[in-house]
Short mmCIF file of C-alpha atoms in Angstrom, two decimals:
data_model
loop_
_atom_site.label_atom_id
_atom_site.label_comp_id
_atom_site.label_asym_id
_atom_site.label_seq_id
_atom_site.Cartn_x
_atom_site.Cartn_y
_atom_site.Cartn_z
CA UNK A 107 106.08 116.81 108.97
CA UNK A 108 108.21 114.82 106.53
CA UNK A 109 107.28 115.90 102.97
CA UNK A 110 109.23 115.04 99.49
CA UNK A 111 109.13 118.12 96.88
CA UNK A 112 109.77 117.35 93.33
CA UNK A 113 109.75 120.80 92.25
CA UNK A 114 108.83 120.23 88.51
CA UNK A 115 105.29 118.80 87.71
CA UNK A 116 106.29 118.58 84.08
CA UNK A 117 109.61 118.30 82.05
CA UNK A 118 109.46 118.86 77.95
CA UNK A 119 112.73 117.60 76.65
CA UNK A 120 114.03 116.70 73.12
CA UNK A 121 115.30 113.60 72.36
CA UNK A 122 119.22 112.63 72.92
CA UNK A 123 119.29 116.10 75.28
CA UNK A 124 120.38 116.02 78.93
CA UNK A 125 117.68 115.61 81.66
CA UNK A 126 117.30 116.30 85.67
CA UNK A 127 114.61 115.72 87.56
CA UNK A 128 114.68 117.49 91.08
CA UNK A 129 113.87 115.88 94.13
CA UNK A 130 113.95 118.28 97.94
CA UNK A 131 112.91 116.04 101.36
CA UNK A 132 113.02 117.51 104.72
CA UNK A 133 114.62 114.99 106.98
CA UNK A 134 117.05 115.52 110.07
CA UNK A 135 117.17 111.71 110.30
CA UNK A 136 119.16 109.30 108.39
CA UNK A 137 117.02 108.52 104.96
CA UNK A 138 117.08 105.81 102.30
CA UNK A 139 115.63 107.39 98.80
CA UNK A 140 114.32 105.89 95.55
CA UNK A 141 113.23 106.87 92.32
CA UNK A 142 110.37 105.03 90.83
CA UNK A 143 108.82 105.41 86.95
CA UNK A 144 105.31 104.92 85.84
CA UNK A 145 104.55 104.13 82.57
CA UNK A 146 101.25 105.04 81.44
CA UNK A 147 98.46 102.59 83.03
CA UNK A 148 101.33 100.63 84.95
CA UNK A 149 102.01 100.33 88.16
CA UNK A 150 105.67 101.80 89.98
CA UNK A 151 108.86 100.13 88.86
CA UNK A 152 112.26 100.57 90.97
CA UNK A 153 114.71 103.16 88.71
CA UNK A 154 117.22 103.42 91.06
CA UNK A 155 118.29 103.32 95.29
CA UNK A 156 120.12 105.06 97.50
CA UNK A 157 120.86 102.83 100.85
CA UNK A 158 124.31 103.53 101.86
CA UNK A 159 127.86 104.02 100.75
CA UNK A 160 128.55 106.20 97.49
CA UNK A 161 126.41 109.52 96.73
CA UNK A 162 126.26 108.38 93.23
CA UNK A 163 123.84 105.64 92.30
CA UNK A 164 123.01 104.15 89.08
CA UNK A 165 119.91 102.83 88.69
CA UNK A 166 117.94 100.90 85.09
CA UNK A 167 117.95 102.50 81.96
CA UNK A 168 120.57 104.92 82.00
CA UNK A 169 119.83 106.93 84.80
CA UNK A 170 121.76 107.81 87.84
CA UNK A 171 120.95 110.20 90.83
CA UNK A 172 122.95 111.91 93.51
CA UNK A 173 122.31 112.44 97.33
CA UNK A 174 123.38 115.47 98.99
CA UNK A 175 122.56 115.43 102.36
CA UNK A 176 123.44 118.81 103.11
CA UNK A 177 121.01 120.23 100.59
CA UNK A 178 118.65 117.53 101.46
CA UNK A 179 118.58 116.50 97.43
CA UNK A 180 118.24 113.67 95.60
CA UNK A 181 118.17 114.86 91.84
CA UNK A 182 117.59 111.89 89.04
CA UNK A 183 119.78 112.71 85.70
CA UNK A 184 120.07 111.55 82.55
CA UNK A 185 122.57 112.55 79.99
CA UNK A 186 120.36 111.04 76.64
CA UNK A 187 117.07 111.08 77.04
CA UNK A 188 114.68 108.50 74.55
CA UNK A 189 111.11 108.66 73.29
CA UNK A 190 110.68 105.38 75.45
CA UNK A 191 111.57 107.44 78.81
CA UNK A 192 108.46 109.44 78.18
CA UNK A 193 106.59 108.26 81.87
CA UNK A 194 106.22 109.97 85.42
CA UNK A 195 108.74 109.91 87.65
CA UNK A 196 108.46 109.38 91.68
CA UNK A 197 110.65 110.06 93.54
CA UNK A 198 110.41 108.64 97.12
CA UNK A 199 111.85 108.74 100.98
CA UNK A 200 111.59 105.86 103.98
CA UNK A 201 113.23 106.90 107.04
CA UNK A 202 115.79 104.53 109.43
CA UNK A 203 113.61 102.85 112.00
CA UNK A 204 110.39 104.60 111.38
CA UNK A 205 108.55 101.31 110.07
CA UNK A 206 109.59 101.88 106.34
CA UNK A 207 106.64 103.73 104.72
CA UNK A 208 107.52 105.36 101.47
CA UNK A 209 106.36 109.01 101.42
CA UNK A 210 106.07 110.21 97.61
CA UNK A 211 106.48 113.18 96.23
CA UNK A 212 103.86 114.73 93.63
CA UNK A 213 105.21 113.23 90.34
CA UNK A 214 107.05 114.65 87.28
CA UNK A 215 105.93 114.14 83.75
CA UNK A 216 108.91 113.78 81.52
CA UNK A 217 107.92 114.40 78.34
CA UNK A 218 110.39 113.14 75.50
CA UNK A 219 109.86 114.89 71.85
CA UNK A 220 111.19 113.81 69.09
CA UNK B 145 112.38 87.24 88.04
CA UNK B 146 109.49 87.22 91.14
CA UNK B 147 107.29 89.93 90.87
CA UNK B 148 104.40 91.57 93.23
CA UNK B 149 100.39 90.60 91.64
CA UNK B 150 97.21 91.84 92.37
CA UNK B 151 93.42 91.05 91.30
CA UNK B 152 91.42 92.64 89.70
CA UNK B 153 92.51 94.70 87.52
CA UNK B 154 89.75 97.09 87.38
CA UNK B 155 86.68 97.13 90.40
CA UNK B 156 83.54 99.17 89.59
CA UNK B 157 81.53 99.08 92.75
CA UNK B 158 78.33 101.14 94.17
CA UNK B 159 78.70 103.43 97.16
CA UNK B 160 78.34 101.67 100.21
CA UNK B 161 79.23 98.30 98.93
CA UNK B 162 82.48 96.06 100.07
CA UNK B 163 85.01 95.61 98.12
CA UNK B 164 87.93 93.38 98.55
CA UNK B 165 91.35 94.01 96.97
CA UNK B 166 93.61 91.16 96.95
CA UNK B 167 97.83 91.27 96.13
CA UNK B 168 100.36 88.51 96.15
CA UNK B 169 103.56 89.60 97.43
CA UNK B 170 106.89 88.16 96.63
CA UNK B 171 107.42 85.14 97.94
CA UNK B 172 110.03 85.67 100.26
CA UNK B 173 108.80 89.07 101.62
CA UNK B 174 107.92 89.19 105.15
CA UNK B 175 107.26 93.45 105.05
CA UNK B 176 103.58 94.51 103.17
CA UNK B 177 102.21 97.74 102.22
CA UNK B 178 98.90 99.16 100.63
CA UNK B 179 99.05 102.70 98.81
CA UNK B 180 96.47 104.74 96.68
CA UNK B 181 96.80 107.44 93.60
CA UNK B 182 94.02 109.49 93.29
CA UNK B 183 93.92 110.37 89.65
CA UNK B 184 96.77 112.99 89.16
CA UNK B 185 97.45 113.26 92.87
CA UNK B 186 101.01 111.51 94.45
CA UNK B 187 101.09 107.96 95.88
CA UNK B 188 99.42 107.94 99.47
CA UNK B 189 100.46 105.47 101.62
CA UNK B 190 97.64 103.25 103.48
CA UNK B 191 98.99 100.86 106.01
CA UNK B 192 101.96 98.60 106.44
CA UNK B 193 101.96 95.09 107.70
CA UNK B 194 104.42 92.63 109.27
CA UNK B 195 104.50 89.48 111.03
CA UNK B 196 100.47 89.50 110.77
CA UNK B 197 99.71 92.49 112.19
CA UNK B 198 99.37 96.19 110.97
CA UNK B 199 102.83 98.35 111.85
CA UNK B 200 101.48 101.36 110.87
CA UNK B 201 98.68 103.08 109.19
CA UNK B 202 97.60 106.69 107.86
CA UNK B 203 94.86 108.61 108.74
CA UNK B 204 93.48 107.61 105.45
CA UNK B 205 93.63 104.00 107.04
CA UNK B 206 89.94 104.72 108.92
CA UNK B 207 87.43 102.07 110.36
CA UNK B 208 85.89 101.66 106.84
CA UNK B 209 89.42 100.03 105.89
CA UNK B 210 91.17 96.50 106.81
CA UNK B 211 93.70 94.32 106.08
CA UNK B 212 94.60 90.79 106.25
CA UNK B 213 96.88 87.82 105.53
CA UNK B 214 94.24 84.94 105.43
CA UNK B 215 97.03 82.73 104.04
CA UNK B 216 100.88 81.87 103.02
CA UNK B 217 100.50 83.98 99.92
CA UNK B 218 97.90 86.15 99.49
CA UNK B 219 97.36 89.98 100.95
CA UNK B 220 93.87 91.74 101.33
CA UNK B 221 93.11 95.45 101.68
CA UNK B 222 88.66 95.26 102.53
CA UNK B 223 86.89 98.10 102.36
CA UNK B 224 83.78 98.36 104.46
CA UNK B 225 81.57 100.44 102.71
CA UNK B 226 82.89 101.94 99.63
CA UNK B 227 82.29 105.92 99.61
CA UNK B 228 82.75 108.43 96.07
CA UNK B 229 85.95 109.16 97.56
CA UNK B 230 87.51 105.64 97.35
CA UNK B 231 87.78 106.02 93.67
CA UNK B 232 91.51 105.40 93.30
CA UNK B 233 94.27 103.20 91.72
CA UNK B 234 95.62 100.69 94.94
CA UNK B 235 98.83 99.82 95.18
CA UNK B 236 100.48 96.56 96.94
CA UNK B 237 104.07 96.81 97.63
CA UNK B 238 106.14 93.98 99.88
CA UNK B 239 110.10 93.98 100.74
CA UNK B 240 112.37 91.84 102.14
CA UNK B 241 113.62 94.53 105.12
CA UNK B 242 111.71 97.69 106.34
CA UNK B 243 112.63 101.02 105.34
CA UNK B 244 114.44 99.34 102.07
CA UNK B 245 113.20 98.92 98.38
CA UNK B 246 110.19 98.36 98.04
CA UNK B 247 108.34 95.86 95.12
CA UNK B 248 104.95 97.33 93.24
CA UNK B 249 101.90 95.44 91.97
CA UNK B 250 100.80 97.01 88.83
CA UNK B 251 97.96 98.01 90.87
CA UNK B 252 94.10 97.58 91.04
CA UNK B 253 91.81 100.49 89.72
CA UNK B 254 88.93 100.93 92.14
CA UNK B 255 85.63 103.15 90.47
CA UNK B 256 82.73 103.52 93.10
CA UNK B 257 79.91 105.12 91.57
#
């Protein structure tokens, strides 16, 4: 079955340090991938997209991620984290011509300390 | 900029009653979607819709659930008969092409008690 992993539930940083946020899928089909953010009692807001084209996307914010289809990866980084970044972070797969459904992984709280 | 709606806000409904979710997408979407959250559980997706009809839908999606377009603008997600398990933050999401981004509503927090 296709599944997205975010293998960290939770993520205590400081603030100004360097974050990444891990995201696995299992896929042997082309894939389009997104990161979302939830801010507490909001709804999903687009960070960033991966379509097509170059491996490294920048998305809102300051963050960027990286696919690597050969690990199946789709890690979201930031190199300065803020107080304000303090949210949960989605990340999320559709696959090509399979009706464009977003499967989610479980979530991961970033937690930005001052 | 154009941005996805929904109403209410917050539901609060007995078990067994309908409820009716509504969600306006952006106005030049043609592709819909419904999800859930269960508190502290991922986003589920519910059903997708296109061209008035449903493309595909989960096995959440049961009897108890529908959808509809009863107009230019506005989306529905009905539930039949509301059960404990319903309890849930829904989520309306349109796009302008399948499989591609996809646009939230800040979504509607369902309680049945």
């Amino acid at each position: 079955a296709q599944s997205v992993t975010q293998l960290d539930s939770q993520v205590p940083v400081f603030e100004e340090a360097p974050v990444e946020l891990r995201c696995n899928y299992s896929s042997s089909v082309s894939v389009y991938l997104f990161w979302y953010v939830q801010y507490p009692n909001q709804g999903l807001q687009l960070l960033l997209k991966y379509l097509s084209g170059s491996t490294l996307v920048k998305g809102i914010n300051g963050f960027e991620a990286e696919f690597n289809k050969s690990q199946t990866s789709f890690h979201l980084r930031k190199p300065s984290v803020h107080i304000s970044d303090t949210a949960e972070y989605f990340c999320a797969v559709s696959y090509y011509n399979q009706g464009g459904k977003l499967i989610f992984g479980q979530g991961t709280e970033l937690s930005v300390k001052p | 900029e154009p941005e996805v709606t929904q109403t209410p806000s917050h539901q609060v409904t007995q078990m067994g009653q309908e409820v009716i979710l509504r969600c306006v997408p952006i106005s030049n979407h043609l592709y819909f979607y419904w999800y859930r959250q269960i508190l502290g559980q991922k986003v589920e997706f519910l059903v997708s819709f296109y061209n008035n009809e449903i493309s595909e839908k989960s096995e959440i999606f049961d009897d108890q659930f529908s959808v509809e377009r009863p107009d230019g603008s506005n989306f529905t997600l009905k539930i039949r008969s509301t059960k404990l398990e319903d309890s849930a933050m829904y989520f309306c999401a349109s796009s302008a092409r399948p499989s591609r981004e996809q646009y939230f509503g800040p979504g509607t927090r369902l309680t049945v008690t």
